[in-house]
């Protein structure tokens, strides 16, 4: 109940006293459960005492703030994480941050936030959208529900009539709703009509960022990630073809010709090598530096509005699209991306195939990435107390920002950022060396 004093965690094993075990709670998701069960000294809690809780947002909304938390307890979401992970709020915060930089710093600094498409929230900004729409006739726009995922409810359009029909149909659907029911928000964005294509197909990038504190800001960037490809060749002449325009795996895997063996993903390491061979190392370095800028600026845009709590951390999944000029665009940010429905639904299928044959290459790649990502997230959170707090790499995570930019220790006179996105992940040897000292 609200206001009660419930002590989560083992009160006899306070922080700094060398806890011998970690009690955890997590949802019934196979990948997450396996990672935690296999971790030495971790025990699944069957009651209300726990040290580590990988909860869903529903649990957080109903329970967080209603009890006392021991210092060592950790929870996998900040209380108002949605300030960055809801599409409309993400854009609202980015626009506000850009204006703040233009006012308080310089227009040049504000221009470094121009990495998201022209966006409006509907229905509240409908008239502003119409004005912009009329200034660029013939452009393609994309409509997205603000709080849904996996491509649900998304469509492309070029005529104002299409969105007026959508408003009318949506109004009819909501006629029977309770008066106090909240109207669902949408965002409408200028569609990126010139995406970078490989073999004629569009793709986006999924990149992982772990935030362990907002005050001060401390963020880690994971070396691995993947590119998700559409299964149909890109064409603006068929804007109704979701298989050509939406790269969400949940959409692509419903295509009649989807290859369940090969899938539609590349590792970021593979993509980085491809781009380097085609455009040269310096161009690709500049591209990845621009992506670093996206991660830091987007986190700074919500730094003052996120309710910081030392008990909380957040694992974000960034979705980024490249255009033909190799400019990266931020599309959205996902909360707990390792727990997506794709991961849950595909786990048994992937494991079953791997036991029988070496097919399902894409499934194996994705599963291995999720396991490594989750393991290294737990390594960074360090419930066992093995780290000093001065590390700049833990497994596949590199410390990108710690109340300021973090630079590579071997960067010499030219300070290079401590980021290695799409580079070789030496996590196994690094962890062995790191924990050998503890």
Short mmCIF file of C-alpha atoms in Angstrom, two decimals:
data_model
loop_
_atom_site.label_atom_id
_atom_site.label_comp_id
_atom_site.label_asym_id
_atom_site.label_seq_id
_atom_site.Cartn_x
_atom_site.Cartn_y
_atom_site.Cartn_z
CA UNK A 1 0.00 0.00 0.00
CA UNK A 2 1.06 3.56 -0.61
CA UNK A 3 3.12 5.05 2.17
CA UNK A 4 4.11 1.71 3.70
CA UNK A 5 7.73 0.93 4.56
CA UNK A 6 8.65 -2.24 2.68
CA UNK A 7 12.35 -3.08 2.65
CA UNK A 8 13.21 -4.76 -0.62
CA UNK A 9 16.36 -6.85 -0.55
CA UNK A 10 18.22 -8.71 2.14
CA UNK A 11 18.53 -6.32 5.07
CA UNK A 12 21.44 -8.30 6.52
CA UNK A 13 23.46 -7.84 3.35
CA UNK A 14 23.67 -4.09 2.93
CA UNK A 15 25.79 -2.47 0.25
CA UNK A 16 29.49 -2.72 1.06
CA UNK A 17 29.06 -5.75 3.33
CA UNK A 18 29.86 -8.33 0.65
CA UNK A 19 26.48 -9.85 -0.22
CA UNK A 20 26.83 -13.56 -0.90
CA UNK A 21 23.80 -13.80 -3.17
CA UNK A 22 21.43 -11.65 -5.21
CA UNK A 23 17.67 -12.16 -5.13
CA UNK A 24 16.07 -11.24 -8.43
CA UNK A 25 12.62 -10.94 -9.93
CA UNK A 26 11.88 -10.85 -13.65
CA UNK A 27 8.97 -11.46 -16.01
CA UNK A 28 8.44 -14.92 -17.56
CA UNK A 29 10.64 -14.27 -20.60
CA UNK A 30 12.88 -17.16 -21.56
CA UNK A 31 16.03 -15.24 -22.53
CA UNK A 32 16.01 -13.05 -19.43
CA UNK A 33 15.22 -15.92 -17.08
CA UNK A 34 18.01 -18.08 -18.51
CA UNK A 35 20.61 -15.30 -18.19
CA UNK A 36 19.71 -14.65 -14.54
CA UNK A 37 19.42 -18.31 -13.55
CA UNK A 38 22.86 -19.06 -14.95
CA UNK A 39 24.48 -16.20 -13.08
CA UNK A 40 26.51 -17.48 -10.08
CA UNK A 41 25.01 -16.47 -6.76
CA UNK A 42 21.70 -15.26 -8.22
CA UNK A 43 18.49 -16.73 -6.80
CA UNK A 44 14.97 -16.11 -8.06
CA UNK A 45 12.82 -14.51 -5.37
CA UNK A 46 9.43 -16.07 -4.68
CA UNK A 47 8.31 -13.39 -2.25
CA UNK A 48 8.41 -9.62 -1.90
CA UNK A 49 12.07 -9.41 -0.89
CA UNK A 50 14.46 -8.85 -3.79
CA UNK A 51 17.65 -7.04 -4.69
CA UNK A 52 17.26 -6.74 -8.46
CA UNK A 53 13.99 -6.37 -10.37
CA UNK A 54 13.78 -6.44 -14.15
CA UNK A 55 10.16 -5.37 -14.07
CA UNK A 56 7.76 -4.38 -16.80
CA UNK A 57 6.45 -0.84 -16.97
CA UNK A 58 3.05 -1.92 -15.65
CA UNK A 59 4.60 -3.17 -12.40
CA UNK A 60 6.64 0.02 -12.13
CA UNK A 61 3.56 2.21 -12.54
CA UNK A 62 1.60 0.32 -9.87
CA UNK A 63 4.31 -0.32 -7.28
CA UNK A 64 7.23 2.06 -7.55
CA UNK A 65 7.36 4.73 -4.86
CA UNK A 66 5.13 2.79 -2.44
CA UNK A 67 7.91 1.37 -0.30
CA UNK A 68 11.39 1.87 1.11
CA UNK A 69 14.31 0.65 -1.02
CA UNK A 70 17.65 -0.45 0.39
CA UNK A 71 20.64 1.37 -1.12
CA UNK A 72 21.82 -1.64 -3.12
CA UNK A 73 18.45 -2.41 -4.79
CA UNK A 74 18.20 -1.89 -8.57
CA UNK A 75 15.18 -1.57 -10.90
CA UNK A 76 15.36 -1.56 -14.69
CA UNK A 77 13.35 1.63 -15.40
CA UNK A 78 13.34 5.25 -14.34
CA UNK A 79 9.94 6.30 -13.10
CA UNK A 80 9.12 8.52 -16.10
CA UNK A 81 11.19 6.67 -18.70
CA UNK A 82 8.49 7.46 -21.28
CA UNK A 83 9.85 11.01 -21.67
CA UNK A 84 12.31 9.49 -24.16
CA UNK A 85 10.55 6.30 -25.26
CA UNK A 86 7.19 7.73 -26.29
CA UNK A 87 7.52 9.11 -29.81
CA UNK A 88 5.62 12.34 -29.15
CA UNK A 89 7.41 13.12 -25.88
CA UNK A 90 10.83 12.33 -27.37
CA UNK A 91 10.28 14.90 -30.13
CA UNK A 92 8.80 17.43 -27.69
CA UNK A 93 11.90 17.19 -25.47
CA UNK A 94 14.29 17.34 -28.41
CA UNK A 95 12.59 20.47 -29.79
CA UNK A 96 12.70 22.13 -26.37
CA UNK A 97 16.38 21.21 -25.93
CA UNK A 98 17.24 22.56 -29.37
CA UNK A 99 15.57 25.89 -28.59
CA UNK A 100 17.38 26.05 -25.26
CA UNK A 101 20.75 25.53 -26.97
CA UNK A 102 19.98 28.18 -29.57
CA UNK A 103 19.03 30.66 -26.83
CA UNK A 104 21.72 29.88 -24.26
CA UNK A 105 24.68 28.64 -26.33
CA UNK A 106 24.66 29.23 -30.10
CA UNK A 107 22.75 28.43 -33.29
CA UNK A 108 25.64 26.18 -34.34
CA UNK A 109 25.27 24.13 -31.17
CA UNK A 110 21.51 23.91 -31.66
CA UNK A 111 22.06 22.69 -35.23
CA UNK A 112 23.74 19.59 -33.82
CA UNK A 113 20.26 18.52 -32.70
CA UNK A 114 18.92 18.45 -36.27
CA UNK A 115 18.88 14.66 -36.44
CA UNK A 116 15.15 13.93 -36.28
CA UNK A 117 12.61 14.46 -39.10
CA UNK A 118 10.10 17.31 -39.10
CA UNK A 119 7.45 16.00 -36.70
CA UNK A 120 4.05 17.05 -35.35
CA UNK A 121 1.86 15.55 -32.64
CA UNK A 122 -1.76 14.84 -33.52
CA UNK A 123 -4.39 15.85 -32.78
CA UNK A 124 -2.95 18.79 -30.80
CA UNK A 125 -0.70 20.13 -33.62
CA UNK A 126 -2.92 19.28 -36.55
CA UNK A 127 -3.19 22.86 -37.84
CA UNK A 128 0.58 23.37 -37.65
CA UNK A 129 1.02 20.17 -39.61
CA UNK A 130 -1.42 21.30 -42.30
CA UNK A 131 0.54 24.54 -42.77
CA UNK A 132 3.80 22.61 -43.21
CA UNK A 133 2.11 20.06 -45.46
CA UNK A 134 0.91 22.78 -47.82
CA UNK A 135 4.43 24.27 -48.01
CA UNK A 136 5.81 21.06 -49.49
CA UNK A 137 3.21 19.55 -51.83
CA UNK A 138 3.98 16.07 -53.09
CA UNK A 139 6.11 15.10 -50.09
CA UNK A 140 5.61 11.76 -48.36
CA UNK A 141 4.64 11.67 -44.69
CA UNK A 142 4.39 8.83 -42.21
CA UNK A 143 1.82 8.46 -39.43
CA UNK A 144 2.66 6.55 -36.23
CA UNK A 145 0.82 5.90 -32.96
CA UNK A 146 2.85 7.59 -30.20
CA UNK A 147 2.83 4.65 -27.78
CA UNK A 148 2.64 1.53 -29.95
CA UNK A 149 5.44 -0.65 -31.29
CA UNK A 150 6.25 -3.31 -33.91
CA UNK A 151 4.87 -1.24 -36.79
CA UNK A 152 1.27 -1.34 -35.61
CA UNK A 153 -0.95 1.48 -36.86
CA UNK A 154 1.71 2.99 -39.19
CA UNK A 155 0.91 4.20 -42.70
CA UNK A 156 2.40 6.51 -45.36
CA UNK A 157 0.47 9.20 -47.24
CA UNK A 158 0.87 12.08 -49.68
CA UNK A 159 -2.60 13.61 -49.78
CA UNK A 160 -4.24 15.65 -47.05
CA UNK A 161 -7.42 13.77 -47.86
CA UNK A 162 -5.82 10.59 -46.55
CA UNK A 163 -5.27 12.05 -43.11
CA UNK A 164 -8.71 13.66 -43.11
CA UNK A 165 -10.22 10.23 -43.85
CA UNK A 166 -8.10 8.83 -41.02
CA UNK A 167 -9.39 11.49 -38.63
CA UNK A 168 -13.00 10.74 -39.59
CA UNK A 169 -12.60 6.95 -39.27
CA UNK A 170 -10.75 7.37 -35.99
CA UNK A 171 -13.49 9.64 -34.65
CA UNK A 172 -16.12 7.02 -35.45
CA UNK A 173 -14.09 4.34 -33.69
CA UNK A 174 -13.88 6.49 -30.56
CA UNK A 175 -17.57 7.46 -30.42
CA UNK A 176 -18.37 4.63 -28.04
CA UNK A 177 -15.50 5.30 -25.68
CA UNK A 178 -15.98 6.52 -22.14
CA UNK A 179 -15.90 10.35 -21.89
CA UNK A 180 -12.87 10.26 -19.60
CA UNK A 181 -10.94 7.87 -21.87
CA UNK A 182 -7.72 9.44 -23.07
CA UNK A 183 -7.47 10.20 -26.79
CA UNK A 184 -4.57 8.28 -28.34
CA UNK A 185 -1.78 10.53 -29.58
CA UNK A 186 -0.06 10.10 -32.94
CA UNK A 187 2.98 11.62 -34.53
CA UNK A 188 3.23 12.53 -38.17
CA UNK A 189 6.73 12.85 -39.62
CA UNK A 190 8.21 13.86 -42.93
CA UNK A 191 9.20 10.53 -44.46
CA UNK A 192 12.86 10.04 -45.34
CA UNK A 193 12.45 9.62 -49.09
CA UNK A 194 16.14 9.03 -49.84
CA UNK A 195 17.22 6.23 -47.49
CA UNK A 196 20.59 4.57 -47.95
CA UNK A 197 19.94 1.29 -49.75
CA UNK A 198 21.87 -1.96 -49.89
CA UNK A 199 20.84 -4.26 -52.75
CA UNK A 200 17.92 -1.91 -53.28
CA UNK A 201 16.56 -2.49 -49.77
CA UNK A 202 15.95 -0.09 -46.94
CA UNK A 203 17.30 -0.80 -43.45
CA UNK A 204 17.55 0.75 -40.02
CA UNK A 205 20.02 0.30 -37.18
CA UNK A 206 19.29 -0.96 -33.68
CA UNK A 207 21.85 0.35 -31.17
CA UNK A 208 21.88 -0.19 -27.40
CA UNK A 209 22.60 2.48 -24.78
CA UNK A 210 22.61 1.84 -21.03
CA UNK A 211 22.01 4.76 -18.66
CA UNK A 212 22.93 4.19 -15.03
CA UNK A 213 22.37 7.78 -13.87
CA UNK A 214 20.86 11.02 -15.16
CA UNK A 215 22.24 13.26 -12.40
CA UNK A 216 25.06 13.24 -13.30
CA UNK A 217 24.52 11.68 -16.71
CA UNK A 218 26.36 8.38 -17.09
CA UNK A 219 25.80 6.39 -20.29
CA UNK A 220 27.34 3.27 -21.82
CA UNK A 221 27.28 2.32 -25.52
CA UNK A 222 27.18 -1.34 -26.56
CA UNK A 223 29.55 -2.42 -29.33
CA UNK A 224 27.16 -4.88 -30.95
CA UNK A 225 23.90 -4.11 -32.68
CA UNK A 226 22.29 -4.96 -35.96
CA UNK A 227 20.82 -3.59 -39.17
CA UNK A 228 17.25 -4.68 -39.97
CA UNK A 229 16.43 -4.90 -43.67
CA UNK A 230 13.16 -4.75 -45.50
CA UNK A 231 12.33 -7.84 -47.55
CA UNK A 232 11.12 -5.88 -50.60
CA UNK A 233 13.06 -3.47 -52.79
CA UNK A 234 12.46 0.17 -51.88
CA UNK A 235 10.22 2.25 -54.14
CA UNK A 236 8.31 5.48 -53.56
CA UNK A 237 5.81 4.43 -56.21
CA UNK A 238 4.25 1.95 -53.78
CA UNK A 239 3.89 3.73 -50.45
CA UNK A 240 1.23 1.23 -49.32
CA UNK A 241 3.72 -1.66 -49.35
CA UNK A 242 4.74 -2.07 -45.71
CA UNK A 243 7.31 -4.71 -46.61
CA UNK A 244 9.24 -2.12 -48.62
CA UNK A 245 9.04 0.75 -46.12
CA UNK A 246 8.88 -0.71 -42.58
CA UNK A 247 11.93 -2.55 -41.32
CA UNK A 248 10.31 -3.86 -38.11
CA UNK A 249 10.92 -7.59 -37.85
CA UNK A 250 7.37 -8.04 -36.57
CA UNK A 251 6.18 -6.70 -39.94
CA UNK A 252 8.75 -8.38 -42.18
CA UNK A 253 8.26 -11.87 -40.76
CA UNK A 254 4.61 -11.82 -41.94
CA UNK A 255 5.67 -11.41 -45.59
CA UNK A 256 4.77 -14.42 -47.78
CA UNK A 257 8.36 -14.77 -49.01
CA UNK A 258 10.11 -14.10 -45.68
CA UNK A 259 13.12 -16.38 -45.23
CA UNK A 260 12.90 -17.69 -41.67
CA UNK A 261 16.30 -19.37 -42.01
CA UNK A 262 18.30 -16.37 -43.12
CA UNK A 263 16.13 -13.61 -41.66
CA UNK A 264 16.81 -9.98 -42.57
CA UNK A 265 19.54 -8.76 -40.20
CA UNK A 266 23.22 -7.85 -40.43
CA UNK A 267 25.52 -7.42 -37.48
CA UNK A 268 26.75 -3.83 -37.10
CA UNK A 269 30.28 -5.16 -37.49
CA UNK A 270 29.32 -6.48 -40.93
CA UNK A 271 27.63 -3.21 -41.88
CA UNK A 272 30.56 -1.10 -40.72
CA UNK A 273 32.96 -3.17 -42.83
CA UNK A 274 30.67 -2.87 -45.85
CA UNK A 275 30.39 0.91 -45.53
CA UNK A 276 34.15 1.27 -44.98
CA UNK A 277 34.91 -0.71 -48.13
CA UNK A 278 32.49 1.44 -50.13
CA UNK A 279 33.12 4.92 -48.66
CA UNK A 280 36.44 4.80 -46.82
CA UNK A 281 37.39 4.74 -43.14
CA UNK A 282 37.29 8.50 -42.52
CA UNK A 283 33.74 8.84 -43.89
CA UNK A 284 32.49 5.97 -41.76
CA UNK A 285 34.26 7.36 -38.67
CA UNK A 286 32.42 10.65 -39.22
CA UNK A 287 29.12 8.79 -39.59
CA UNK A 288 29.57 6.89 -36.33
CA UNK A 289 30.65 10.10 -34.58
CA UNK A 290 27.35 11.66 -35.67
CA UNK A 291 25.52 8.70 -34.15
CA UNK A 292 27.42 9.27 -30.89
CA UNK A 293 26.12 12.84 -31.02
CA UNK A 294 22.55 11.53 -31.36
CA UNK A 295 22.87 9.34 -28.28
CA UNK A 296 24.33 12.06 -26.07
CA UNK A 297 22.07 14.91 -27.22
CA UNK A 298 18.90 12.85 -26.90
CA UNK A 299 19.82 11.86 -23.34
CA UNK A 300 20.69 15.45 -22.48
CA UNK A 301 17.30 16.54 -23.81
CA UNK A 302 15.54 14.58 -21.05
CA UNK A 303 18.20 14.89 -18.36
CA UNK A 304 16.32 17.57 -16.43
CA UNK A 305 12.88 15.97 -16.76
CA UNK A 306 13.68 12.34 -15.95
CA UNK A 307 13.16 11.62 -12.25
CA UNK A 308 16.64 10.46 -11.33
CA UNK A 309 16.95 7.70 -8.73
CA UNK A 310 20.09 5.84 -7.73
CA UNK A 311 18.08 2.62 -7.68
CA UNK A 312 17.16 2.88 -11.37
CA UNK A 313 18.82 2.20 -14.70
CA UNK A 314 17.54 2.04 -18.27
CA UNK A 315 18.56 -0.03 -21.28
CA UNK A 316 17.48 1.82 -24.43
CA UNK A 317 17.23 0.53 -27.98
CA UNK A 318 17.84 3.33 -30.50
CA UNK A 319 16.41 3.02 -34.02
CA UNK A 320 18.38 5.02 -36.60
CA UNK A 321 18.06 5.34 -40.38
CA UNK A 322 20.78 6.52 -42.76
CA UNK A 323 20.01 8.58 -45.84
CA UNK A 324 21.90 8.59 -49.13
CA UNK A 325 24.27 11.27 -47.82
CA UNK A 326 25.15 9.01 -44.86
CA UNK A 327 23.36 11.31 -42.44
CA UNK A 328 21.90 9.40 -39.48
CA UNK A 329 18.31 10.15 -38.42
CA UNK A 330 16.83 9.23 -35.06
CA UNK A 331 13.49 7.49 -35.56
CA UNK A 332 12.61 6.36 -32.04
CA UNK A 333 13.98 5.05 -28.73
CA UNK A 334 12.70 1.83 -27.18
CA UNK A 335 12.62 0.84 -23.49
CA UNK A 336 13.90 -2.63 -22.53
CA UNK A 337 14.53 -3.63 -26.15
CA UNK A 338 15.93 -7.03 -25.07
CA UNK A 339 12.39 -7.93 -23.97
CA UNK A 340 10.57 -7.26 -27.22
CA UNK A 341 7.86 -9.61 -28.44
CA UNK A 342 10.15 -10.75 -31.23
CA UNK A 343 12.61 -12.07 -28.69
CA UNK A 344 9.88 -13.83 -26.70
CA UNK A 345 8.14 -15.42 -29.67
CA UNK A 346 11.25 -16.52 -31.49
CA UNK A 347 13.24 -17.97 -28.60
CA UNK A 348 11.86 -21.52 -28.68
CA UNK A 349 11.94 -21.60 -32.47
CA UNK A 350 15.59 -20.52 -32.57
CA UNK A 351 16.74 -22.92 -29.87
CA UNK A 352 14.83 -25.80 -31.41
CA UNK A 353 16.49 -25.28 -34.77
CA UNK A 354 19.92 -24.96 -33.27
CA UNK A 355 19.59 -28.26 -31.48
CA UNK A 356 18.77 -30.09 -34.70
CA UNK A 357 20.82 -28.30 -37.34
CA UNK A 358 23.02 -25.28 -37.88
CA UNK A 359 20.26 -23.49 -39.77
CA UNK A 360 18.56 -20.36 -38.47
CA UNK A 361 21.69 -18.23 -38.76
CA UNK A 362 19.81 -14.97 -38.21
CA UNK A 363 18.02 -16.39 -35.18
CA UNK A 364 21.32 -17.56 -33.68
CA UNK A 365 22.93 -14.14 -34.24
CA UNK A 366 20.01 -12.32 -32.62
CA UNK A 367 19.76 -14.71 -29.68
CA UNK A 368 23.50 -14.56 -28.98
CA UNK A 369 23.41 -10.76 -29.10
CA UNK A 370 20.51 -10.59 -26.63
CA UNK A 371 22.24 -12.96 -24.21
CA UNK A 372 25.53 -11.05 -24.34
CA UNK A 373 23.71 -7.74 -23.98
CA UNK A 374 21.78 -8.87 -20.92
CA UNK A 375 24.84 -10.45 -19.31
CA UNK A 376 26.88 -7.28 -19.79
CA UNK A 377 24.04 -5.10 -18.50
CA UNK A 378 24.16 -7.12 -15.27
CA UNK A 379 27.96 -6.83 -15.28
CA UNK A 380 27.75 -3.03 -15.45
CA UNK A 381 25.09 -2.91 -12.72
CA UNK A 382 27.55 -4.95 -10.60
CA UNK A 383 25.22 -6.33 -7.93
CA UNK A 384 28.13 -8.53 -6.79
CA UNK A 385 30.33 -5.52 -5.96
CA UNK A 386 33.27 -6.56 -8.14
CA UNK A 387 33.93 -3.23 -9.93
CA UNK A 388 35.81 -0.17 -8.70
CA UNK A 389 33.54 2.39 -10.38
CA UNK A 390 36.43 3.73 -12.48
CA UNK A 391 36.03 1.28 -15.40
CA UNK A 392 35.57 2.65 -18.91
CA UNK A 393 34.78 -0.75 -20.43
CA UNK A 394 32.77 -3.62 -18.99
CA UNK A 395 32.29 -6.48 -21.42
CA UNK A 396 30.74 -5.11 -24.61
CA UNK A 397 29.80 -1.79 -22.99
CA UNK A 398 32.06 1.27 -23.35
CA UNK A 399 31.55 4.27 -21.07
CA UNK A 400 30.53 7.00 -23.48
CA UNK A 401 29.59 9.83 -21.10
CA UNK A 402 30.26 10.38 -17.40
CA UNK A 403 29.21 13.95 -16.56
CA UNK A 404 31.15 14.82 -19.73
CA UNK A 405 32.68 13.00 -22.70
CA UNK A 406 34.89 10.00 -22.01
CA UNK A 407 37.99 9.53 -24.18
CA UNK A 408 39.98 6.44 -25.02
CA UNK A 409 42.94 5.95 -22.74
CA UNK A 410 45.25 5.23 -25.71
CA UNK A 411 44.02 8.09 -27.91
CA UNK A 412 47.23 10.13 -27.52
CA UNK A 413 47.32 13.81 -28.30
CA UNK A 414 44.14 13.67 -30.39
CA UNK A 415 41.41 12.76 -27.93
CA UNK A 416 39.19 10.08 -29.44
CA UNK A 417 35.78 9.27 -27.91
CA UNK A 418 35.58 6.04 -25.96
CA UNK A 419 33.06 4.48 -28.36
CA UNK A 420 33.52 1.38 -30.50
CA UNK A 421 30.12 0.86 -32.10
CA UNK A 422 30.29 -1.79 -34.82
CA UNK A 423 33.88 -2.71 -33.89
CA UNK A 424 35.18 -6.07 -32.71
CA UNK A 425 33.65 -7.02 -29.36
CA UNK A 426 36.43 -8.40 -27.14
CA UNK A 427 34.07 -8.87 -24.20
CA UNK A 428 35.20 -12.41 -23.29
CA UNK A 429 38.88 -11.58 -22.84
CA UNK A 430 38.09 -8.17 -21.33
CA UNK A 431 35.78 -9.65 -18.69
CA UNK A 432 38.27 -12.36 -17.87
CA UNK A 433 40.98 -9.75 -17.31
CA UNK A 434 38.65 -7.37 -15.46
CA UNK A 435 37.34 -9.90 -12.96
CA UNK A 436 40.74 -11.54 -12.48
CA UNK A 437 41.65 -8.46 -10.47
CA UNK A 438 38.71 -8.78 -8.09
#
